[in-house]
Tab-separated table of C-alpha atoms in Angstrom:
chain	number	residue	atom	x	y	z
A	27	MET	CA	132.324	46.044	64.593
A	28	THR	CA	135.308	47.872	65.198
A	29	SER	CA	133.846	51.061	63.024
A	30	LEU	CA	130.515	50.313	65.259
A	31	ARG	CA	132.636	50.830	68.475
A	32	PHE	CA	134.263	53.771	67.438
A	33	LEU	CA	130.756	55.673	66.377
A	34	THR	CA	129.234	54.773	69.662
A	35	LEU	CA	132.421	56.465	71.377
A	36	ILE	CA	132.087	59.315	69.501
A	37	ILE	CA	128.361	59.433	70.208
A	38	VAL	CA	128.955	58.931	73.839
A	39	ALA	CA	131.724	61.922	74.070
A	40	LEU	CA	129.272	64.118	72.541
A	41	SER	CA	126.910	63.667	74.940
A	42	ILE	CA	129.016	63.883	77.914
A	43	LEU	CA	130.465	67.459	76.236
A	44	ALA	CA	126.676	68.506	75.715
A	45	CYS	CA	125.872	67.824	79.443
A	46	GLY	CA	128.682	69.626	80.415
A	47	ARG	CA	127.874	72.749	78.662
A	48	LYS	CA	126.183	75.773	80.815
A	49	THR	CA	122.813	77.340	79.747
A	50	PRO	CA	123.061	80.823	77.824
A	51	PRO	CA	122.317	83.478	80.559
A	52	PHE	CA	119.104	85.089	80.041
A	53	PRO	CA	119.548	88.909	78.259
A	54	ILE	CA	119.334	91.575	80.683
A	55	GLU	CA	116.102	93.263	79.630
A	56	LYS	CA	114.739	89.898	81.031
A	57	SER	CA	116.493	89.719	84.235
A	58	ILE	CA	115.607	93.321	85.335
A	59	PRO	CA	113.415	93.315	88.537
A	60	GLN	CA	110.024	94.616	88.684
A	61	GLU	CA	109.503	98.055	90.261
A	62	PRO	CA	109.442	98.190	94.319
A	63	ASP	CA	106.602	99.894	96.025
A	64	LEU	CA	107.208	102.789	99.028
A	65	GLU	CA	105.001	103.908	101.422
A	66	ILE	CA	105.797	106.449	103.723
A	67	GLU	CA	104.551	106.849	107.415
A	68	ALA	CA	105.285	109.643	109.410
A	69	THR	CA	105.944	108.763	113.286
A	70	PRO	CA	106.832	111.238	116.332
A	71	LEU	CA	110.676	109.875	115.894
A	72	GLY	CA	110.808	110.257	111.793
A	73	PHE	CA	109.726	108.854	108.496
A	74	ASN	CA	108.976	104.957	108.346
A	75	LEU	CA	109.475	103.881	104.616
A	76	TRP	CA	107.807	100.803	104.124
A	77	ILE	CA	109.211	99.170	100.764
A	78	MET	CA	107.321	96.223	99.305
A	79	LEU	CA	110.088	94.192	97.535
A	80	PRO	CA	108.953	92.596	94.283
A	81	ASP	CA	109.190	88.725	93.541
A	82	LYS	CA	109.717	88.686	89.941
A	83	THR	CA	111.318	90.119	87.002
A	84	LYS	CA	109.635	92.315	84.537
A	85	SER	CA	109.343	89.448	81.929
A	86	GLY	CA	107.842	87.399	84.793
A	87	LEU	CA	110.621	85.242	85.783
A	88	PRO	CA	110.988	84.522	89.748
A	89	LEU	CA	113.306	86.778	91.463
A	90	ASN	CA	115.213	85.034	94.475
A	91	LYS	CA	117.640	87.810	95.571
A	92	ILE	CA	119.207	91.418	94.849
A	93	ARG	CA	122.166	92.785	94.972
A	94	ALA	CA	121.220	96.027	96.701
A	95	LEU	CA	118.387	98.430	97.352
A	96	ILE	CA	119.499	102.209	96.888
A	97	ILE	CA	117.169	105.227	98.072
A	98	GLU	CA	117.505	108.186	97.123
A	99	LYS	CA	116.793	111.058	99.321
A	100	GLU	CA	116.197	114.641	97.915
A	101	LYS	CA	115.894	117.893	100.137
A	102	VAL	CA	113.882	120.377	98.551
A	103	SER	CA	112.769	123.923	99.894
A	104	ILE	CA	109.194	124.105	101.077
A	105	GLU	CA	109.029	128.005	99.645
A	106	ASN	CA	110.151	126.891	96.296
A	107	GLN	CA	110.785	123.133	95.631
A	108	LYS	CA	114.136	123.803	94.460
A	109	THR	CA	116.773	120.878	95.270
A	110	ILE	CA	118.919	121.851	98.566
A	111	SER	CA	120.393	118.430	98.647
A	112	LYS	CA	120.646	114.861	97.517
A	113	THR	CA	122.153	111.884	99.544
A	114	THR	CA	122.058	107.951	98.432
A	115	ILE	CA	121.579	105.336	101.002
A	116	LYS	CA	122.541	101.790	99.739
A	117	LEU	CA	121.156	98.626	101.635
A	118	LYS	CA	121.207	95.356	101.052
A	119	PRO	CA	117.938	93.398	101.995
A	120	LYS	CA	117.585	89.518	101.753
A	121	LEU	CA	114.538	88.433	99.978
A	122	HIS	CA	112.206	85.815	101.868
A	123	SER	CA	109.356	83.825	100.220
A	124	ALA	CA	107.123	84.382	103.189
A	125	GLY	CA	107.470	88.305	103.031
A	126	ARG	CA	108.870	91.027	101.219
A	127	ILE	CA	108.005	94.024	103.112
A	128	PHE	CA	111.360	96.066	103.806
A	129	LEU	CA	111.051	98.666	106.966
A	130	TYR	CA	113.483	101.899	106.802
A	131	THR	CA	113.462	104.615	109.598
A	132	ASP	CA	114.546	108.036	108.418
A	133	THR	CA	115.200	109.891	111.663
A	134	GLU	CA	117.796	111.944	109.881
A	135	LEU	CA	115.168	114.886	109.394
A	136	GLU	CA	115.678	118.782	109.362
A	137	GLU	CA	112.732	121.033	110.880
A	138	ARG	CA	110.407	122.455	108.234
A	139	SER	CA	111.656	120.496	105.479
A	140	CYS	CA	110.421	118.226	102.584
A	141	TYR	CA	111.815	115.318	101.572
A	142	ILE	CA	111.582	113.495	97.849
A	143	TYR	CA	112.415	109.244	98.313
A	144	ARG	CA	113.032	106.859	95.179
A	145	LEU	CA	114.099	103.571	95.114
A	146	LYS	CA	116.286	101.717	93.094
A	147	LEU	CA	116.943	98.019	92.945
A	148	GLU	CA	120.441	96.223	91.742
A	149	LYS	CA	120.112	92.434	90.647
A	150	ASP	CA	124.041	92.181	90.106
A	151	ILE	CA	126.611	94.589	88.309
A	152	LEU	CA	124.813	95.025	85.238
A	153	VAL	CA	121.205	94.620	85.964
A	154	SER	CA	119.130	97.174	87.804
A	155	THR	CA	115.938	98.949	87.581
A	156	SER	CA	115.812	103.024	86.870
A	157	PHE	CA	115.073	104.802	89.763
A	158	THR	CA	111.173	105.180	90.605
A	159	GLN	CA	108.589	108.129	90.663
A	160	GLY	CA	109.620	110.149	93.631
A	161	GLN	CA	107.229	110.279	96.690
A	162	LYS	CA	107.386	113.232	98.812
A	163	ALA	CA	106.998	114.049	102.777
A	164	CYS	CA	107.516	117.062	104.689
A	165	TRP	CA	108.729	117.267	108.374
A	166	THR	CA	108.165	119.174	111.515
A	167	THR	CA	108.621	118.847	114.938
A	168	PRO	CA	105.534	116.770	116.188
A	169	PRO	CA	102.753	118.144	118.628
A	170	LYS	CA	102.291	117.643	122.110
A	171	PRO	CA	99.577	114.992	123.231
A	172	PRO	CA	96.293	116.273	124.465
A	173	SER	CA	96.266	117.351	128.298
A	174	GLN	CA	93.732	117.128	131.143
A	175	ILE	CA	91.639	114.177	129.664
A	176	SER	CA	88.279	113.410	131.462
A	177	PHE	CA	85.609	111.473	130.934
A	178	GLU	CA	81.449	111.670	131.807
A	179	ARG	CA	79.048	108.670	131.770
A	180	THR	CA	75.751	109.363	130.560
A	181	PHE	CA	71.911	108.070	131.157
A	182	ASP	CA	71.727	106.535	127.733
A	183	GLY	CA	74.795	104.366	128.271
A	184	ASN	CA	77.323	106.707	126.268
A	185	LEU	CA	80.780	108.052	127.117
A	186	ILE	CA	82.066	111.211	126.406
A	187	VAL	CA	85.805	111.777	126.368
A	188	THR	CA	87.050	115.275	126.338
A	189	TRP	CA	90.598	116.960	126.501
A	190	ILE	CA	92.218	120.181	126.055
A	191	PRO	CA	94.139	120.496	122.549
A	192	PRO	CA	97.495	121.339	122.719
A	193	SER	CA	98.853	124.717	121.835
A	194	THR	CA	102.575	123.833	120.885
A	195	ASP	CA	104.915	121.011	119.646
A	196	LEU	CA	107.519	119.228	121.752
A	197	LYS	CA	109.785	121.808	121.524
A	198	GLY	CA	107.595	124.428	122.925
A	199	ALA	CA	107.128	126.324	119.715
A	200	PRO	CA	103.635	127.381	118.737
A	201	LEU	CA	101.323	125.099	116.451
A	202	THR	CA	100.436	126.661	113.194
A	203	SER	CA	98.964	123.644	111.071
A	204	LYS	CA	95.478	122.062	111.406
A	205	ILE	CA	94.947	119.810	114.257
A	206	SER	CA	93.188	116.423	114.550
A	207	TYR	CA	93.351	113.394	116.849
A	208	ARG	CA	93.780	109.588	116.675
A	209	ILE	CA	91.957	107.826	119.271
A	210	ILE	CA	93.040	103.959	120.537
A	211	LYS	CA	90.650	102.071	122.042
A	212	PHE	CA	91.891	98.661	123.916
A	213	THR	CA	89.158	96.023	124.992
A	214	ASN	CA	89.241	92.200	125.182
A	215	ASN	CA	92.595	91.968	123.579
A	216	GLN	CA	91.045	94.138	120.558
A	217	THR	CA	92.611	97.368	119.374
A	218	LYS	CA	90.558	99.871	117.562
A	219	TYR	CA	91.457	103.270	115.834
A	220	TYR	CA	88.834	106.487	115.761
A	221	HIS	CA	89.734	109.732	114.078
A	222	LEU	CA	88.642	112.799	114.947
A	223	GLU	CA	88.636	116.476	114.018
A	224	ALA	CA	87.622	117.892	117.469
A	225	PRO	CA	86.742	116.748	120.909
A	226	PRO	CA	84.726	115.089	122.342
A	227	PHE	CA	84.708	111.627	121.636
A	228	ILE	CA	81.821	109.749	122.282
A	229	ASP	CA	81.874	105.728	122.256
A	230	THR	CA	79.090	103.319	124.054
A	231	LEU	CA	79.674	102.066	127.469
A	232	GLU	CA	80.357	98.234	127.761
A	233	ASP	CA	80.190	95.758	130.282
A	234	PHE	CA	84.236	95.318	130.563
A	235	LYS	CA	86.717	97.559	131.199
A	236	LEU	CA	87.633	100.403	128.321
A	237	CYS	CA	90.926	101.798	128.013
A	238	TYR	CA	91.932	104.683	125.851
A	239	ARG	CA	94.970	106.768	124.747
A	240	ILE	CA	94.921	109.795	122.566
A	241	GLN	CA	97.703	111.024	119.827
A	242	THR	CA	97.436	114.879	118.239
A	243	ILE	CA	97.981	114.794	114.436
A	244	ILE	CA	98.775	118.131	112.657
A	245	ASP	CA	98.436	118.313	108.592
A	246	PHE	CA	102.264	119.634	107.787
A	247	HIS	CA	102.086	120.479	103.977
A	248	LYS	CA	100.056	117.590	103.352
A	249	THR	CA	101.773	115.096	105.653
A	250	LEU	CA	100.101	113.965	108.453
A	251	ILE	CA	102.620	114.144	111.560
A	252	ILE	CA	101.392	112.015	114.779
A	253	GLY	CA	102.549	113.226	118.153
A	254	PRO	CA	103.555	110.812	121.017
A	255	LEU	CA	100.901	108.832	123.013
A	256	SER	CA	98.922	110.487	125.822
A	257	ASP	CA	98.847	108.486	129.215
A	258	ILE	CA	96.422	105.478	128.949
A	259	PHE	CA	93.007	106.093	130.930
A	260	CYS	CA	90.503	102.891	131.971
A	261	ILE	CA	86.907	102.912	132.638
A	262	ASN	CA	85.957	100.093	134.543
């Protein structure tokens, strides 16, 4: 009986020790996060960097937190695409199950310059992704909005909107890039967007109030830079 009790005690002790052991950590290659996605949007104030953070590692395991998001910003010459400078921006976004979109707005931009952005994620001190392939966007002063906006009703139930295109940017310098326009239409708590190469804008009249705003867009080295909104104008 004594031997049986002694054996039982040994089994219980081994079970307790086994329960106290930690699960061995995952190999580093299984913990590396998937790469983030980047979309660059030019606004009148600068570039919005819309970053989609991953929710899994490269091995398919859930990714619940990251230590840092690093943005590499490379300034390059418009003329020869040579690097002028490089800076890094380190951010600490929190991951949420409801949404993984992170917005960073870059307003530190110089006139007539191009920038290449790359992203890197650090999960912890030893685990990180490589930098993503760079995405380029070029910056110049946004254009002024159109002026002398007017409208005319036609007999067949259409609305013709016309305006005078701007000739300068917000600093008064002549526009040398191709111009197009964004028309924003507000009606019945709905917003619709139209892209137009040149005036006039022809729309269908409705029985309710219609309101519009217009923005000028310039194509600067394949980056569409949008100017500020015009004053709102409405037709009852």
